[in-house]
Amino acid sequence: MHTDFINHISHYVELDDNSITILNKYFKSASYKKKEFLLREGQVCRSIHFVEKGCLRMFFINDKAGEQITQFAKENWWISDFFSFTDNKPSAYFIQTVEKSEILSIDILAFEAMLKELPQMERYFRNILQRAVAASQLRIKYMFELSKEEFYIHFCTSFPEFVQRVPQYMIASYLGLTPEYVSELRKKKL
Amino acid sequence: MHTDFINHISHYVELDDNSITILNKYFKSASYKKKEFLLREGQVCRSIHFVEKGCLRMFFINDKAGEQITQFAKENWWISDFFSFTDNKPSAYFIQTVEKSEILSIDILAFEAMLKELPQMERYFRNILQRAVAASQLRIKYMFELSKEEFYIHFCTSFPEFVQRVPQYMIASYLGLTPEYVSELRKKKL
């Protein structure tokens, strides 16, 4: 019944039983093994994804540094390439599971239909996206402000779960550090 | 009558004459001279701002580099510290006019009341924020991917207006470059 998903949405907008039934019909639930792809570079990102269980990463191929991770998503987070999703353009990104995951996805047509049938979901997504903009403003600030070591410490303090669940080389990639440097920082902390 | 503002919103949602009248009552219009502040570090950012005419910049004080610009806004763009605005927390930013500007502002209480009275504005802001998330995903990608020179060329190609209107040292700050480096790149281009 996607209880966590419904609870999460109910935190922002009211959903009666009828709305919950309508909502469920627009989302597709799927189980993914570790390292399965939900999106590959060159495809249009037709869906936004909600993590019910597990963890995803979004990355692109950087000519200089190989796989460059730009985002993670864990339980109750959304992930998508919003440029590709909104403008129907090929994506430059890959979205892949980091662990075995349960994902709810909604494609652009279902998204638009859902917003028409359940206008309160406009309010929900306005709230979620407002928080996403706030988070990216903060992230850009940190990218300018923090030294590599400070950035790593900040990440570990803010998202201790990721440090437990995600391989160290992925955290290094997300922070724009080398795996060797993160390894050194870890040793220093011990 | 804020024609550009109404046209801009009408691009996303339908507004009849009655809705336009209601909408106008929630926004405050103000004229600012060059270099006036709309927000200072330590204040709660209580409003979001729409640029009718002119140009704004958002910056913070970076211990290492002085004023670090993170955003500009020109005609038909919104600007705010969304973290401070959403969570009622003191801002780490300044928002200041780069030129003489005409600004429409709405504070958090008026924003919530407007969204209740004109629910189609939820849809408008969902759209605008979705595009803002898309833009920041792209920006973070560029920050990882592009060399300093590529970043500068990309900015000049994407936003030629800013290059005309904004002092060179501010563009350098936004791109995380020194004014001397931008000066060299300009000479190279001639």
Coordinates of C-alpha atoms in Angstrom, one line a residue:
Chain A
M1 CA 0.0 0.0 0.0
H2 CA 3.1 2.3 -0.2
T3 CA 2.5 3.5 3.4
D4 CA 5.7 5.5 3.6
F5 CA 5.0 7.3 0.3
I6 CA 1.4 8.2 1.4
N7 CA 2.7 9.4 4.8
H8 CA 5.3 11.5 3.2
I9 CA 2.8 13.2 0.9
S10 CA 0.3 13.6 3.7
H11 CA 3.0 15.6 5.6
Y12 CA 2.4 18.4 2.9
V13 CA -1.2 18.0 1.7
E14 CA -4.4 16.3 2.7
L15 CA -5.2 13.0 1.1
D16 CA -8.5 11.2 1.7
D17 CA -9.0 7.5 0.9
N18 CA -10.3 8.3 -2.6
S19 CA -7.3 10.5 -3.4
I20 CA -5.0 7.8 -2.2
T21 CA -6.6 5.3 -4.6
I22 CA -6.4 7.8 -7.5
L23 CA -2.8 8.5 -6.6
N24 CA -1.7 4.9 -6.6
K25 CA -3.1 4.3 -10.1
Y26 CA -0.6 6.8 -11.6
F27 CA 2.5 5.3 -10.0
K28 CA 4.3 2.2 -11.1
S29 CA 6.1 0.2 -8.5
A30 CA 9.2 -1.8 -9.4
S31 CA 11.9 -3.8 -7.7
Y32 CA 15.5 -3.3 -8.9
K33 CA 18.6 -5.3 -8.1
K34 CA 21.9 -3.6 -7.2
K35 CA 23.5 -1.7 -10.1
E36 CA 20.4 -1.7 -12.4
F37 CA 19.9 1.3 -14.6
L38 CA 16.7 3.4 -14.5
L39 CA 18.1 5.9 -17.0
R40 CA 21.1 5.9 -19.5
E41 CA 22.8 8.8 -21.2
G42 CA 21.1 9.6 -24.5
Q43 CA 17.7 8.4 -23.4
V44 CA 14.9 11.0 -22.5
C45 CA 14.3 10.9 -18.8
R46 CA 10.6 10.2 -19.0
S47 CA 9.9 9.7 -15.3
I48 CA 10.6 11.0 -11.8
H49 CA 11.4 8.4 -9.2
F50 CA 10.6 8.1 -5.5
V51 CA 12.7 5.8 -3.4
E52 CA 10.6 3.6 -1.2
K53 CA 13.5 1.4 -0.2
G54 CA 17.2 1.4 -1.3
C55 CA 19.5 4.0 -2.7
L56 CA 20.1 5.5 -6.2
R57 CA 22.9 7.5 -7.7
M58 CA 22.8 9.9 -10.7
F59 CA 26.1 10.4 -12.6
F60 CA 27.5 11.5 -15.9
I61 CA 30.6 10.6 -17.8
N62 CA 33.2 13.3 -17.3
D63 CA 35.9 13.2 -20.0
K64 CA 38.4 14.2 -17.4
A65 CA 37.4 12.1 -14.4
G66 CA 35.2 9.2 -15.5
E67 CA 32.0 8.7 -13.7
Q68 CA 31.0 11.9 -11.9
I69 CA 28.2 11.5 -9.3
T70 CA 26.0 14.5 -8.9
Q71 CA 23.3 13.2 -6.7
F72 CA 22.2 10.4 -4.4
A73 CA 18.7 9.5 -3.3
K74 CA 17.6 7.4 -0.4
E75 CA 14.2 6.5 1.2
N76 CA 11.6 9.3 0.7
W77 CA 13.7 11.2 -1.8
W78 CA 12.9 12.0 -5.4
I79 CA 15.4 11.7 -8.2
S80 CA 15.2 12.7 -11.9
D81 CA 17.0 14.6 -14.6
F82 CA 14.5 17.5 -14.5
F83 CA 15.9 19.2 -17.6
S84 CA 15.3 16.1 -19.7
F85 CA 12.0 15.3 -18.0
T86 CA 10.6 18.8 -18.4
D87 CA 11.8 19.6 -21.9
N88 CA 11.7 16.1 -23.4
K89 CA 15.4 16.3 -24.3
P90 CA 18.0 13.4 -24.2
S91 CA 19.7 13.1 -20.9
A92 CA 23.4 13.5 -20.2
Y93 CA 23.0 11.3 -17.1
F94 CA 22.7 7.8 -15.8
I95 CA 20.5 6.9 -12.9
Q96 CA 21.4 3.6 -11.3
T97 CA 20.6 1.7 -8.1
V98 CA 23.4 1.5 -5.5
E99 CA 21.6 -1.2 -3.6
K100 CA 18.6 -3.5 -4.1
S101 CA 15.7 -0.9 -4.3
E102 CA 12.0 -0.5 -4.4
I103 CA 11.0 2.5 -6.6
L104 CA 7.8 4.3 -7.4
S105 CA 8.0 6.0 -10.8
I106 CA 5.6 8.3 -12.7
D107 CA 6.1 9.3 -16.3
I108 CA 5.5 12.7 -17.7
L109 CA 2.0 11.9 -19.2
A110 CA 0.8 10.3 -15.9
F111 CA 2.4 13.2 -14.0
E112 CA 0.4 15.8 -16.0
A113 CA -2.8 13.7 -15.7
M114 CA -2.3 13.2 -12.0
L115 CA -1.8 16.9 -11.4
K116 CA -5.1 17.6 -13.2
E117 CA -7.0 14.9 -11.3
L118 CA -5.4 15.7 -7.9
P119 CA -4.6 19.5 -7.9
Q120 CA -3.4 19.3 -4.3
M121 CA -0.4 17.4 -5.8
E122 CA 0.7 20.7 -7.4
R123 CA 1.0 22.0 -3.9
Y124 CA 3.0 18.9 -2.8
F125 CA 5.4 19.2 -5.7
R126 CA 5.7 22.9 -5.3
N127 CA 6.8 22.3 -1.7
I128 CA 9.2 19.5 -2.6
L129 CA 10.8 21.5 -5.5
Q130 CA 11.1 24.6 -3.3
R131 CA 13.1 22.5 -0.9
A132 CA 15.2 21.1 -3.7
V133 CA 16.0 24.6 -4.9
A134 CA 16.9 25.6 -1.3
A135 CA 19.2 22.5 -1.1
S136 CA 20.9 23.2 -4.4
Q137 CA 21.5 26.9 -3.3
L138 CA 23.2 25.6 -0.2
R139 CA 25.2 23.0 -2.1
I140 CA 26.5 25.6 -4.6
K141 CA 27.5 27.8 -1.6
Y142 CA 29.4 24.9 0.0
M143 CA 31.2 24.1 -3.4
F144 CA 32.6 27.7 -3.3
E145 CA 33.2 28.0 0.4
L146 CA 34.4 24.7 1.9
S147 CA 37.8 23.2 1.5
K148 CA 37.9 19.6 0.4
E149 CA 38.4 18.4 4.0
E150 CA 35.5 20.6 5.3
F151 CA 33.3 19.4 2.4
Y152 CA 33.9 15.8 3.4
I153 CA 33.3 16.4 7.1
H154 CA 30.2 18.4 6.3
F155 CA 28.8 15.5 4.2
C156 CA 29.6 12.9 6.8
T157 CA 27.9 15.0 9.5
S158 CA 24.8 15.8 7.4
F159 CA 24.3 12.4 5.8
P160 CA 25.8 9.8 8.0
E161 CA 23.5 7.1 6.4
F162 CA 25.2 7.6 3.1
V163 CA 28.6 7.0 4.6
Q164 CA 27.4 3.7 5.9
R165 CA 25.5 2.6 2.8
V166 CA 27.5 3.9 -0.2
P167 CA 30.9 2.7 -1.3
Q168 CA 33.7 5.2 -0.4
Y169 CA 34.7 5.8 -4.0
M170 CA 31.2 7.0 -4.8
I171 CA 31.2 9.5 -1.9
A172 CA 34.6 10.7 -3.2
S173 CA 33.1 11.1 -6.7
Y174 CA 30.1 13.1 -5.4
L175 CA 32.4 15.4 -3.4
G176 CA 34.8 15.8 -6.4
L177 CA 37.6 14.2 -4.4
T178 CA 39.9 11.3 -5.3
P179 CA 39.2 8.0 -3.5
E180 CA 42.8 8.1 -2.1
Y181 CA 42.1 11.5 -0.5
V182 CA 38.9 10.3 1.1
S183 CA 40.7 7.2 2.4
E184 CA 43.4 9.5 4.0
L185 CA 40.6 11.7 5.6
R186 CA 39.0 8.5 7.0
K187 CA 42.3 7.4 8.6
K188 CA 42.9 10.9 10.1
K189 CA 39.5 10.7 11.8
L190 CA 40.3 7.4 13.5
Chain B
M1 CA -0.3 47.1 -14.5
H2 CA 2.7 44.8 -14.4
T3 CA 2.1 43.6 -18.0
D4 CA 5.3 41.6 -18.3
F5 CA 4.7 39.9 -15.0
I6 CA 1.1 38.9 -15.9
N7 CA 2.2 37.8 -19.4
H8 CA 4.9 35.7 -17.8
I9 CA 2.5 33.9 -15.5
S10 CA -0.1 33.5 -18.2
H11 CA 2.5 31.5 -20.1
Y12 CA 2.1 28.8 -17.5
V13 CA -1.5 29.1 -16.1
E14 CA -4.7 30.8 -17.1
L15 CA -5.5 34.1 -15.4
D16 CA -8.8 35.9 -15.9
D17 CA -9.3 39.6 -15.0
N18 CA -10.5 38.8 -11.6
S19 CA -7.5 36.6 -10.8
I20 CA -5.2 39.3 -12.1
T21 CA -6.8 41.8 -9.7
I22 CA -6.4 39.3 -6.8
L23 CA -2.8 38.6 -7.8
N24 CA -1.8 42.2 -7.9
K25 CA -3.0 42.8 -4.3
Y26 CA -0.5 40.3 -2.9
F27 CA 2.6 41.8 -4.5
K28 CA 4.4 44.9 -3.5
S29 CA 6.0 46.9 -6.3
A30 CA 9.1 49.0 -5.5
S31 CA 11.8 50.9 -7.3
Y32 CA 15.4 50.5 -6.2
K33 CA 18.5 52.5 -7.0
K34 CA 21.7 50.8 -8.1
K35 CA 23.5 49.0 -5.2
E36 CA 20.5 48.9 -2.9
F37 CA 20.0 45.9 -0.6
L38 CA 16.9 43.7 -0.6
L39 CA 18.4 41.3 1.9
R40 CA 21.4 41.3 4.2
E41 CA 23.2 38.4 5.8
G42 CA 21.7 37.6 9.2
Q43 CA 18.2 38.8 8.2
V44 CA 15.4 36.2 7.5
C45 CA 14.7 36.3 3.8
R46 CA 10.9 36.9 4.1
S47 CA 10.2 37.5 0.4
I48 CA 10.7 36.2 -3.0
H49 CA 11.4 38.8 -5.7
F50 CA 10.4 39.1 -9.3
V51 CA 12.5 41.4 -11.5
E52 CA 10.3 43.6 -13.7
K53 CA 13.2 45.7 -14.8
G54 CA 16.8 45.7 -13.8
C55 CA 19.2 43.2 -12.4
L56 CA 20.0 41.7 -9.0
R57 CA 22.8 39.7 -7.6
M58 CA 22.9 37.3 -4.6
F59 CA 26.2 36.8 -2.8
F60 CA 27.7 35.7 0.5
I61 CA 30.9 36.6 2.2
N62 CA 33.5 33.9 1.6
D63 CA 36.3 34.1 4.2
K64 CA 38.7 33.1 1.5
A65 CA 37.6 35.1 -1.5
G66 CA 35.5 38.1 -0.2
E67 CA 32.1 38.6 -2.0
Q68 CA 31.1 35.3 -3.7
I69 CA 28.2 35.8 -6.2
T70 CA 26.0 32.7 -6.5
Q71 CA 23.2 34.1 -8.6
F72 CA 22.0 36.9 -10.9
A73 CA 18.5 37.7 -11.8
K74 CA 17.3 39.8 -14.7
E75 CA 13.8 40.6 -16.2
N76 CA 11.2 37.9 -15.6
W77 CA 13.4 35.9 -13.2
W78 CA 12.8 35.2 -9.5
I79 CA 15.3 35.4 -6.8
S80 CA 15.3 34.5 -3.1
D81 CA 17.2 32.6 -0.5
F82 CA 14.7 29.7 -0.5
F83 CA 16.2 28.0 2.5
S84 CA 15.8 31.1 4.6
F85 CA 12.4 31.9 3.0
T86 CA 11.0 28.3 3.5
D87 CA 12.3 27.6 7.0
N88 CA 12.3 31.1 8.5
K89 CA 16.0 30.9 9.2
P90 CA 18.6 33.8 9.1
S91 CA 20.1 34.1 5.6
A92 CA 23.8 33.8 4.8
Y93 CA 23.2 35.9 1.7
F94 CA 22.9 39.4 0.5
I95 CA 20.6 40.3 -2.4
Q96 CA 21.5 43.6 -4.0
T97 CA 20.6 45.6 -7.2
V98 CA 23.3 45.7 -9.9
E99 CA 21.4 48.4 -11.7
K100 CA 18.3 50.7 -11.0
S101 CA 15.5 48.1 -10.7
E102 CA 11.8 47.7 -10.5
I103 CA 10.9 44.7 -8.3
L104 CA 7.7 42.9 -7.4
S105 CA 8.0 41.2 -4.0
I106 CA 5.7 38.9 -2.0
D107 CA 6.4 37.9 1.6
I108 CA 5.8 34.4 3.0
L109 CA 2.4 35.2 4.6
A110 CA 1.1 36.9 1.4
F111 CA 2.6 34.0 -0.6
E112 CA 0.6 31.4 1.4
A113 CA -2.6 33.4 1.3
M114 CA -2.2 33.9 -2.5
L115 CA -1.7 30.2 -3.0
K116 CA -4.9 29.5 -1.1
E117 CA -6.9 32.1 -3.0
L118 CA -5.5 31.4 -6.4
P119 CA -4.6 27.7 -6.4
Q120 CA -3.5 27.8 -10.1
M121 CA -0.4 29.7 -8.7
E122 CA 0.6 26.4 -7.1
R123 CA 0.9 25.1 -10.6
Y124 CA 2.8 28.2 -11.8
F125 CA 5.4 28.0 -9.0
R126 CA 5.6 24.2 -9.4
N127 CA 6.6 24.8 -13.0
I128 CA 9.0 27.6 -12.2
L129 CA 10.7 25.7 -9.4
Q130 CA 10.9 22.6 -11.6
R131 CA 12.9 24.7 -14.1
A132 CA 15.0 26.1 -11.3
V133 CA 15.9 22.6 -10.2
A134 CA 16.7 21.6 -13.8
A135 CA 19.0 24.7 -14.1
S136 CA 20.8 24.0 -10.9
Q137 CA 21.4 20.3 -11.9
L138 CA 22.9 21.6 -15.1
R139 CA 25.0 24.2 -13.2
I140 CA 26.4 21.6 -10.8
K141 CA 27.3 19.4 -13.9
Y142 CA 29.2 22.4 -15.5
M143 CA 31.0 23.1 -12.2
F144 CA 32.4 19.6 -12.4
E145 CA 32.9 19.3 -16.1
L146 CA 34.1 22.5 -17.6
S147 CA 37.5 24.1 -17.4
K148 CA 37.6 27.7 -16.2
E149 CA 37.9 28.9 -19.8
E150 CA 35.0 26.7 -21.0
F151 CA 32.9 27.8 -18.1
Y152 CA 33.5 31.5 -19.1
I153 CA 32.7 30.8 -22.8
H154 CA 29.6 28.9 -21.9
F155 CA 28.4 31.7 -19.7
C156 CA 29.0 34.4 -22.4
T157 CA 27.2 32.3 -25.0
S158 CA 24.2 31.4 -22.8
F159 CA 23.8 34.8 -21.1
P160 CA 25.2 37.5 -23.4
E161 CA 23.0 40.1 -21.8
F162 CA 24.7 39.7 -18.4
V163 CA 28.1 40.2 -20.1
Q164 CA 26.8 43.5 -21.4
R165 CA 25.1 44.7 -18.2
V166 CA 27.1 43.3 -15.3
P167 CA 30.6 44.5 -14.3
Q168 CA 33.3 42.1 -15.3
Y169 CA 34.5 41.5 -11.7
M170 CA 31.0 40.3 -10.8
I171 CA 30.9 37.8 -13.7
A172 CA 34.4 36.6 -12.5
S173 CA 33.0 36.1 -9.0
Y174 CA 30.0 34.2 -10.2
L175 CA 32.2 31.8 -12.2
G176 CA 34.7 31.4 -9.4
L177 CA 37.5 33.1 -11.4
T178 CA 39.8 36.0 -10.6
P179 CA 39.0 39.3 -12.4
E180 CA 42.5 39.1 -13.9
Y181 CA 41.8 35.8 -15.5
V182 CA 38.5 37.0 -17.0
S183 CA 40.3 40.0 -18.3
E184 CA 42.9 37.8 -20.0
L185 CA 40.1 35.6 -21.6
R186 CA 38.4 38.7 -22.9
K187 CA 41.6 39.9 -24.5
K188 CA 42.1 36.5 -26.1
K189 CA 38.7 36.7 -27.7
L190 CA 39.4 40.0 -29.4

